[in-house]
Short mmCIF file of C-alpha atoms in Angstrom, two decimals:
data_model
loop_
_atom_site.label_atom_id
_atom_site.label_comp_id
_atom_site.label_asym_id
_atom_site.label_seq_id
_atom_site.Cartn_x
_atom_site.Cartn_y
_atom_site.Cartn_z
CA UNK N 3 0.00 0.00 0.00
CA UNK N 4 1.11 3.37 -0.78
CA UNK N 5 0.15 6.62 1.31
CA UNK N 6 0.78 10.09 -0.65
CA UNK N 7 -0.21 13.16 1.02
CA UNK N 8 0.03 16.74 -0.39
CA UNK N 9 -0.61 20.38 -0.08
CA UNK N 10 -4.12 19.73 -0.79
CA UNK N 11 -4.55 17.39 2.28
CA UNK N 12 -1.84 18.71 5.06
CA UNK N 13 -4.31 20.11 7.46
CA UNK N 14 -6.41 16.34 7.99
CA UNK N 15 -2.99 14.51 6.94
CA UNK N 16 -5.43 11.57 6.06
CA UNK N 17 -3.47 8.42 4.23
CA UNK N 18 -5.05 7.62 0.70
CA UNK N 19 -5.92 3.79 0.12
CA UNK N 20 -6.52 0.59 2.57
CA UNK N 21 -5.63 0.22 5.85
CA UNK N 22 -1.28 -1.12 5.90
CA UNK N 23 -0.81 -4.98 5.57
CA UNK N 24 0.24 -6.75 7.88
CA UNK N 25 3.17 -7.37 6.77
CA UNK N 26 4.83 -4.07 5.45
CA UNK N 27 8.08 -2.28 5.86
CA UNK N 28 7.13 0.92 6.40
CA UNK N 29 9.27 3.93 4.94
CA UNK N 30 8.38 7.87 4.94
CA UNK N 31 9.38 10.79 2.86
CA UNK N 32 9.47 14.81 2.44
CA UNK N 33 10.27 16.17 -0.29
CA UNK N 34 9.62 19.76 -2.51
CA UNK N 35 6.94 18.70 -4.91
CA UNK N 36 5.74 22.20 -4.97
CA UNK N 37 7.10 25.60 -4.25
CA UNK N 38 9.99 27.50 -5.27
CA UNK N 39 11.75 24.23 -5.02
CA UNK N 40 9.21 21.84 -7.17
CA UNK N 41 11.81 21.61 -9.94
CA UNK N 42 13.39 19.38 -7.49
CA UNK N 43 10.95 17.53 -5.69
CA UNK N 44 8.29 17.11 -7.91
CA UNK N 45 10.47 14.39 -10.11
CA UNK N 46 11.45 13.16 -6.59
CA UNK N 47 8.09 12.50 -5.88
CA UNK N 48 7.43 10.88 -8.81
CA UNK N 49 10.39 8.23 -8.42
CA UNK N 50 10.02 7.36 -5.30
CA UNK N 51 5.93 6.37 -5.84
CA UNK N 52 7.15 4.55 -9.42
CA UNK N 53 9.79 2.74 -7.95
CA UNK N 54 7.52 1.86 -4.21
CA UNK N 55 4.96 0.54 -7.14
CA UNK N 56 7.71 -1.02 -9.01
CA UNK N 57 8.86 -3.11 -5.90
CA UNK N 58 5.39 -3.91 -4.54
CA UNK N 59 4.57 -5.60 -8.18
CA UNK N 60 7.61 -7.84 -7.72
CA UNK N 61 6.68 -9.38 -4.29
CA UNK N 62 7.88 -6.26 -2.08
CA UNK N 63 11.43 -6.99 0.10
CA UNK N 64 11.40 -10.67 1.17
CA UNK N 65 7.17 -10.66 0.87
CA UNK N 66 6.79 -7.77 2.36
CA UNK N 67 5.64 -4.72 0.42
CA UNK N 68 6.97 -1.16 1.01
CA UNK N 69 4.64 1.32 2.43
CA UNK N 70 5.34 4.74 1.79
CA UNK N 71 3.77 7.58 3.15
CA UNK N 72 5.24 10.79 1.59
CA UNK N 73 4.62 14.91 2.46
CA UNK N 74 4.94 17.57 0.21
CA UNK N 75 6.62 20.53 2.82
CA UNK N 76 6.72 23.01 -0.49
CA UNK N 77 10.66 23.81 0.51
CA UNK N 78 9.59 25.21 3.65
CA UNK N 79 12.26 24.35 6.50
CA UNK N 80 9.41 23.90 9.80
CA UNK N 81 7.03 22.17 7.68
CA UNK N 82 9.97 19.59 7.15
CA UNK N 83 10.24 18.91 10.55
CA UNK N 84 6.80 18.97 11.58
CA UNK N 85 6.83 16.15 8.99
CA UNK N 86 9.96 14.47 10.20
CA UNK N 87 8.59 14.16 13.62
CA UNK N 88 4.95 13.09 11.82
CA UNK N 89 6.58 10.40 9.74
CA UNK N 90 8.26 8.92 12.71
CA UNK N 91 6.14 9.19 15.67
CA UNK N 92 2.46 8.43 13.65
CA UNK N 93 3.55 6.92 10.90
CA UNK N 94 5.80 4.77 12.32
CA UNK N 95 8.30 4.73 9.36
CA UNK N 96 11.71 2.65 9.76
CA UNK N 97 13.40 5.26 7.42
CA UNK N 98 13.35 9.17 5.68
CA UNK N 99 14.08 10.19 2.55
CA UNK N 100 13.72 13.56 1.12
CA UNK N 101 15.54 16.93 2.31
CA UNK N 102 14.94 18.57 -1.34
CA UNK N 103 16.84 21.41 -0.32
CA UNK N 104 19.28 21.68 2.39
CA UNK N 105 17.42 23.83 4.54
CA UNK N 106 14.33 21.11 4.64
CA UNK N 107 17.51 18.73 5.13
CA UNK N 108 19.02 19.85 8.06
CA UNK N 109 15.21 20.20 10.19
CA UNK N 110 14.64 16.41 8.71
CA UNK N 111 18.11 15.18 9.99
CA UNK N 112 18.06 16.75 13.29
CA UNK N 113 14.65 14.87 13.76
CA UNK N 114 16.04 11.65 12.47
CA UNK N 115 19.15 11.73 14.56
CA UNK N 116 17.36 12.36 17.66
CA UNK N 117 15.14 9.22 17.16
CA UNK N 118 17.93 7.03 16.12
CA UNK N 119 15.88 6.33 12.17
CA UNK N 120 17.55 6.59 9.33
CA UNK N 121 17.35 9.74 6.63
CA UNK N 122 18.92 9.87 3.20
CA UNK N 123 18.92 13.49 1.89
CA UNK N 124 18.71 14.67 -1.19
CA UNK N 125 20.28 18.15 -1.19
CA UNK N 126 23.93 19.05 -1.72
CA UNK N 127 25.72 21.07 0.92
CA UNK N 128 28.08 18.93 2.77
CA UNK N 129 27.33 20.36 6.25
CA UNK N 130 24.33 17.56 5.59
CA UNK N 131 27.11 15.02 6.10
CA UNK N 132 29.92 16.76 7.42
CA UNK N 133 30.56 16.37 9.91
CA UNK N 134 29.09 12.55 9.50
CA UNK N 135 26.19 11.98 11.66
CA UNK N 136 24.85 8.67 13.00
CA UNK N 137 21.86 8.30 11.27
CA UNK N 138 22.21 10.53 8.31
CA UNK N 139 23.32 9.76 4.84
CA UNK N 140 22.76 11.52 1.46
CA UNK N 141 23.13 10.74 -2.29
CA UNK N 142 24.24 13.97 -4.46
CA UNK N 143 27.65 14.83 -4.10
CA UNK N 144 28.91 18.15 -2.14
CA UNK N 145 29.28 21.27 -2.76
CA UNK N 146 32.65 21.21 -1.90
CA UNK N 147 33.06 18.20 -4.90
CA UNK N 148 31.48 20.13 -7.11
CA UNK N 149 33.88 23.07 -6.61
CA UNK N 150 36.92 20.87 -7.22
CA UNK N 151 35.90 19.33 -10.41
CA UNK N 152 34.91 23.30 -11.81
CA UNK N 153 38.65 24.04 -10.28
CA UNK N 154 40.25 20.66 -11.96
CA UNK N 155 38.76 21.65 -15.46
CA UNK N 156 39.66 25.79 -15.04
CA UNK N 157 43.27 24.34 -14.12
CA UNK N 158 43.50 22.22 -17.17
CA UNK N 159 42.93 25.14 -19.11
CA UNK N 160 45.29 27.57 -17.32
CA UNK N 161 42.67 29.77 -15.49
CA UNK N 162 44.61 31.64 -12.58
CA UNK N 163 41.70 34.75 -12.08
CA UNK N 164 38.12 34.46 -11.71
CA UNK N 165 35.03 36.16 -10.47
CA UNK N 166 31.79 34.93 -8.51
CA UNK N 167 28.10 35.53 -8.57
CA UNK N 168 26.48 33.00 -5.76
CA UNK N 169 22.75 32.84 -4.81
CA UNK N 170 22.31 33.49 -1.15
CA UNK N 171 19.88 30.92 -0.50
CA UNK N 172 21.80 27.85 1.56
CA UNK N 173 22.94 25.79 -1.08
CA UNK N 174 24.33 28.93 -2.60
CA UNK N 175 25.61 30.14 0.08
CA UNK N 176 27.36 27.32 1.04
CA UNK N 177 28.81 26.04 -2.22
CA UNK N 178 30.31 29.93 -2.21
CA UNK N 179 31.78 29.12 1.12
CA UNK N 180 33.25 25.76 -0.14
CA UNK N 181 34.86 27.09 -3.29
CA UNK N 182 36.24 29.89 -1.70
CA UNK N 183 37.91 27.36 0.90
CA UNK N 184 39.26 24.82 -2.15
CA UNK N 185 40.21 27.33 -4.82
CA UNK N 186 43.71 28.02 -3.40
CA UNK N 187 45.01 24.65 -4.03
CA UNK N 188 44.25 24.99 -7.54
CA UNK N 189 46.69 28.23 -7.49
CA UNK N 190 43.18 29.98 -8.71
CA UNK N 191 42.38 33.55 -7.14
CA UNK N 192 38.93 35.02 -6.55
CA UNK N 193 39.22 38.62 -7.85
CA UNK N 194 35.61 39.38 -8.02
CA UNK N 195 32.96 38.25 -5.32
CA UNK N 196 29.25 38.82 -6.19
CA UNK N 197 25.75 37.32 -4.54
CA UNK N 198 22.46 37.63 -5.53
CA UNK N 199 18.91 36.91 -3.50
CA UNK N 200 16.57 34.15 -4.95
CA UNK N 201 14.10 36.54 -6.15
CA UNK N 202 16.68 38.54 -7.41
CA UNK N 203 15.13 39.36 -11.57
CA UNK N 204 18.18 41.12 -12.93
CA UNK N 205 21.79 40.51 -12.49
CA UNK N 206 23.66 43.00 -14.81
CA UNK N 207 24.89 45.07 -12.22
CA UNK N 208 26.66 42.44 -10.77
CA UNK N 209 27.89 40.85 -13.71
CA UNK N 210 28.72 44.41 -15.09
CA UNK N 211 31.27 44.95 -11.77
CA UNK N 212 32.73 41.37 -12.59
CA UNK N 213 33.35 42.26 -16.38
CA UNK N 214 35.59 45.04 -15.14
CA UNK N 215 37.12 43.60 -13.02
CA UNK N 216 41.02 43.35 -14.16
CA UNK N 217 42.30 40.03 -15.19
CA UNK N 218 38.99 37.76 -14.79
CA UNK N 219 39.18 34.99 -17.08
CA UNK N 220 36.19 33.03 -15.99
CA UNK N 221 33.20 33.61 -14.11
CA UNK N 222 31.86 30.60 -11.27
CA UNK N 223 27.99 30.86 -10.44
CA UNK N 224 26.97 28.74 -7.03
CA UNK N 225 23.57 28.76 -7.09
CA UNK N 226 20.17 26.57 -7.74
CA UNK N 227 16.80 27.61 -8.73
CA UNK N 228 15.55 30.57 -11.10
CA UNK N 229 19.21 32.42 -10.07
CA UNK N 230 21.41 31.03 -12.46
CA UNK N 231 19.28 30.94 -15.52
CA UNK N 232 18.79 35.07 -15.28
CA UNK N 233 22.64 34.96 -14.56
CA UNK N 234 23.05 33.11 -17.65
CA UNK N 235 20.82 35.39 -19.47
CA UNK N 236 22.32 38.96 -18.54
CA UNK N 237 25.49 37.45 -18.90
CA UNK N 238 24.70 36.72 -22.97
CA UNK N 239 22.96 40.09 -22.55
CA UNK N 240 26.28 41.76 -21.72
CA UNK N 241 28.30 39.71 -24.17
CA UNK N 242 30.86 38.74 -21.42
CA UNK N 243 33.65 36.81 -23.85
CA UNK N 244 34.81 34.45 -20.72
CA UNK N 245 34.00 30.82 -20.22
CA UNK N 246 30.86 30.19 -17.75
CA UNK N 247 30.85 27.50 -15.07
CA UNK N 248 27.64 26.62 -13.25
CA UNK N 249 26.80 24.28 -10.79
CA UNK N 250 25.95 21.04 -10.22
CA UNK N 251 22.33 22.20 -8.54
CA UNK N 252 21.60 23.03 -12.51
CA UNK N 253 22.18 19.84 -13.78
CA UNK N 254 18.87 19.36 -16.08
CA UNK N 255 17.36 20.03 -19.21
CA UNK N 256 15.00 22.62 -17.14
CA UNK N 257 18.05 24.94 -17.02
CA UNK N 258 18.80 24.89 -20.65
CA UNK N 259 15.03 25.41 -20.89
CA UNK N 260 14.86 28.40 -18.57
CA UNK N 261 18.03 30.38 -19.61
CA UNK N 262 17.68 29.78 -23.75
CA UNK N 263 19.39 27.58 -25.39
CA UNK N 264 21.76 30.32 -27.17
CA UNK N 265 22.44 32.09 -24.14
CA UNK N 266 23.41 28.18 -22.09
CA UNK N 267 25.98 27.68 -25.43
CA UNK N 268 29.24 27.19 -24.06
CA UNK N 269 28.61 26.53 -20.21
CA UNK N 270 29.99 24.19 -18.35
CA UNK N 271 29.30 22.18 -15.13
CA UNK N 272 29.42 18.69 -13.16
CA UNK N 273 26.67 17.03 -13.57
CA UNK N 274 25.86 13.09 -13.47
CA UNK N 275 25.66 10.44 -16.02
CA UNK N 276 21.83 10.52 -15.89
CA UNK N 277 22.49 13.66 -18.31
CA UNK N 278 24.30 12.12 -20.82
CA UNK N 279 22.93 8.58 -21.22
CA UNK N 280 23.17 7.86 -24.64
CA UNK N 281 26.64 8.83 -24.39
CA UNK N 282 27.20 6.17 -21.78
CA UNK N 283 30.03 2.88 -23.02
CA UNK N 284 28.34 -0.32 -22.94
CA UNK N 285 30.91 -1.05 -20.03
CA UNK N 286 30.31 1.81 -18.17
CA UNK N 287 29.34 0.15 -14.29
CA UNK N 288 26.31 2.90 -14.75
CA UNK N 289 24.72 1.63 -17.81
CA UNK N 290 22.04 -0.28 -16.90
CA UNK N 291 20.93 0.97 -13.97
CA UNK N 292 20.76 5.22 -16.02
CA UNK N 293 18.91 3.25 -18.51
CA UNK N 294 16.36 1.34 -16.79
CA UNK N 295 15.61 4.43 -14.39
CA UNK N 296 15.28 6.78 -17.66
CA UNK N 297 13.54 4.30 -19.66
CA UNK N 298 10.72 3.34 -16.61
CA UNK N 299 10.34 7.06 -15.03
CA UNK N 300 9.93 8.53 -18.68
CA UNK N 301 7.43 5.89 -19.73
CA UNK N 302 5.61 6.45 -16.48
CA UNK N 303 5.34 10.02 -16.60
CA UNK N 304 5.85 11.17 -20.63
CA UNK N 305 9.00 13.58 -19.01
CA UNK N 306 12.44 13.67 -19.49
CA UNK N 307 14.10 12.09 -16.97
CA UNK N 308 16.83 14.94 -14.75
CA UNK N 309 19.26 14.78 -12.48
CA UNK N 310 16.98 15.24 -9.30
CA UNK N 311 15.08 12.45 -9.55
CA UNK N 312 17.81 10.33 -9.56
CA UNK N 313 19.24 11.07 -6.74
CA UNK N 314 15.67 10.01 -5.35
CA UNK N 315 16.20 6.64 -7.14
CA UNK N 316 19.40 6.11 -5.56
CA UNK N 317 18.07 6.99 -2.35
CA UNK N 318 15.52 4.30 -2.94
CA UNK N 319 18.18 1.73 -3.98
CA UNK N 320 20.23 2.33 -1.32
CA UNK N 321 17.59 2.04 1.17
CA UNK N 322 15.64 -1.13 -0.05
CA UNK N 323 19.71 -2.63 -0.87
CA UNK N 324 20.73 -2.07 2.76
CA UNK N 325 16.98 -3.90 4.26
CA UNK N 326 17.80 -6.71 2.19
CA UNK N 327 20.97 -7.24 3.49
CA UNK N 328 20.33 -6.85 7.16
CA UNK N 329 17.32 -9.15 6.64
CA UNK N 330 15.45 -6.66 8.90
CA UNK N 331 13.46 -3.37 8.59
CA UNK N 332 14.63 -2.09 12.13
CA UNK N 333 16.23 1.33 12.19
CA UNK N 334 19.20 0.31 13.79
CA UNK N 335 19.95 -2.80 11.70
CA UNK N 336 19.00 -0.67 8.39
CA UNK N 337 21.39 2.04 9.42
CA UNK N 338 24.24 -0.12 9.90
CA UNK N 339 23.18 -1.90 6.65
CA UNK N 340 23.72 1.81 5.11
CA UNK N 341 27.09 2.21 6.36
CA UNK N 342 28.04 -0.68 4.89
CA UNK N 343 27.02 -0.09 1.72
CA UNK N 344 30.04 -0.67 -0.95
CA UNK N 345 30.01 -0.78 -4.43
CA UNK N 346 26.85 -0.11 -5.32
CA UNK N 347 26.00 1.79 -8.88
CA UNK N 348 23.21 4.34 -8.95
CA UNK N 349 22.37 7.19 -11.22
CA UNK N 350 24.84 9.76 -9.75
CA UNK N 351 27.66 7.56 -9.09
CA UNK N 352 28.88 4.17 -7.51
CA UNK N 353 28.20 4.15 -3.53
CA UNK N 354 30.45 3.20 -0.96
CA UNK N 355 29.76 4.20 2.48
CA UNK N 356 31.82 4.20 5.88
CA UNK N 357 31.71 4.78 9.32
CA UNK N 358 33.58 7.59 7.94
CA UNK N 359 31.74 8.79 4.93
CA UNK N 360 28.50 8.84 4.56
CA UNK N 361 28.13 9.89 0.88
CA UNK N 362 30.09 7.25 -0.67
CA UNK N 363 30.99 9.64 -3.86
CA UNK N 364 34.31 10.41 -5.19
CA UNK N 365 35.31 12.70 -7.58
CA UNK N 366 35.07 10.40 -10.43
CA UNK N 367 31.28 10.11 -10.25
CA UNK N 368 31.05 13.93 -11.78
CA UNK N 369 31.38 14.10 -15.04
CA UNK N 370 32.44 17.73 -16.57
CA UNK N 371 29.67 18.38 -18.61
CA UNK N 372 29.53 21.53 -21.44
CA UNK N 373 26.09 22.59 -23.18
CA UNK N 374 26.75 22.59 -26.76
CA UNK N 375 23.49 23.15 -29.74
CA UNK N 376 20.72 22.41 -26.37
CA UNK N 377 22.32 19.53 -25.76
CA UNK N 378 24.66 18.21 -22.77
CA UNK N 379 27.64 16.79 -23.98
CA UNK N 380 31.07 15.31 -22.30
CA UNK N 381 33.87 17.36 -21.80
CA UNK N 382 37.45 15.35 -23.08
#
């Protein structure tokens, strides 16, 4: 049985469908389907309920079928909690996912930790996970990863100078703080540091300050949302000559949508393998499980699969991977099961957790990706 609540039914919070099996491993989630974040949750969302009715069709987890109950909090940080503590004290779940953002992430975590039940996130900052935290794990790399693979690829080319336009919403915020924490080992120097707020429409003046700035030769954009599309825009606007690097919370076709195809020629950022699918080797470890995600979630809903939702289906793999190999749906035993996890292939990369490190992502999972004609393709 599956339980879906949304915006239309938070005030009553009544479950749609039968009353739970008997036998049923119950798991809960929050997530962004609508909001200023939907662009995120909304495929998440979607995954999660394909793949719980995916599961259920092939005899569940060891007969038992997954029940999820999952709350829309629209990106809103108190409603995330409220949920959180919802999920775990009526619903009686044995594990979270969701976090859309990382402000939603960090009220769902502090919930989880206190009750000792696992939560995978599925926002980027790596405060999520770093410091690691009993209970809490998360699929999309950091922030901080991101900013080293921009800084790898602007080394390769011999970029010494650049300027900065970040968001100042949290993820911006703190990918800003990350790259200005990495760049030095790259012997790259911030000349030019620029934010923006989320409802920011225009971004000229800021981009106009970087543009004279002496000795810029590329311009770095943390940021997620509407933010770095209208960066993108003014910046074609303004016919800035430098290469453009966004990030990783940008990774979909919606972004290519948003800022114009013409104005998104030419930029680059790390994105996953999701993007670039067709592109994939035949004996690339990520194969078949990019093309039986895209090939189910776009038959199920008639969209193009993103970024976002996959790091909702490797949430979901993750999860229902670690309960079969505990051979028990008990928080503690599931968490543990987590931790262990090793060399497992999702969407965004190949997982390997530790008591350590509770991502399981290297470098390597990111592939440098450049917009070229509408299209993502691989930079060599």
């Amino acid at each position: 049985m599956q339980k879906t609540l949304t915006t239309t039914a938070l005030a009553t919070a009544l479950a749609l469908g039968a009353t739970a099996a008997s036998a049923e491993i119950r798991i809960g989630a929050s997530v962004s389907a609508t909001g200023p974040a939907a662009f995120l949750g909304d495929p998440e969302a979607k995954t999660l309920e394909m793949l719980v009715e995916q599961i259920n069709e092939q005899g569940g987890i060891d007969g038992e079928e997954i029940a999820l109950t999952l709350y829309d909090d629209g990106g809103d940080p108190n409603k995330a909690r409220t949920f959180a503590t919802r999920l775990i004290e009526d619903d009686e779940v044995v594990a979270i996912i969701g976090g859309s953002t990382t402000g939603t992430s960090m009220s769902i975590l502090s919930v989880a930790e206190d009750n000792e039940v696992p939560f995978i996130s599925l926002a980027g900052a790596i405060e999520i996970i770093d410091p690691v935290k009993p209970f809490t794990f998360k699929t999309p790399h950091t922030d901080r990863m991101a900013c080293q693979k921009i800084f790898e690829d602007m080394q390769k080319q011999g970029i010494t100078t650049i300027g900065m336009i970040s968001g100042t919403d949290g993820f911006g915020a703190s990918m800003q703080a990350q790259c200005k924490d990495v760049v030095g080992e790259y012997g790259i120097t911030v000349a030019a540091d620029e934010t923006y707020n989320p409802t920011d429409a225009d971004m000229t003046t800021q981009l106009t300050k970087i543009r004279n700035t002496q000795g810029v030769q590329a311009v770095l954009n943390p940021g997620f949302g509407q933010g770095p599309s209208i960066v993108t825009r003014n910046y074609r606007q303004l016919a800035i000559d430098l290469p453009l690097y966004q990030s990783h919370g940008v990774a979909s076709d919606g972004f290519i949508e948003l800022a114009g195809a013409e104005a998104a020629e030419g930029v680059r950022l790390p994105g996953t393998a999701l993007l670039i699918a067709d592109q994939l080797g035949a004996d690339d470890p990520q194969k078949p499980v990019v093309d039986a995600y895209k090939t189910a979630f776009e038959e199920k809903t008639g969209t193009p699969v993103g970024t976002f939702g996959g790091y909702a289906n490797d949430a979901f793999l993750i999860l229902t991977d670690a309960i079969k190999r505990a051979g028990s749906a008990e928080p503690q035993a599931i968490r543990d099961a987590i931790e262990a996890t090793s060399g497992l292939a999702g969407t965004t990369g190949i997982y390997t957790m530790s008591p350590e490190n509770h991502l399981g992502l290297d470098l390597s999972a990111f592939r440098m990706l450049q917009i070229k004609g509408g299209e993502w393709t691989v930079v060599e």
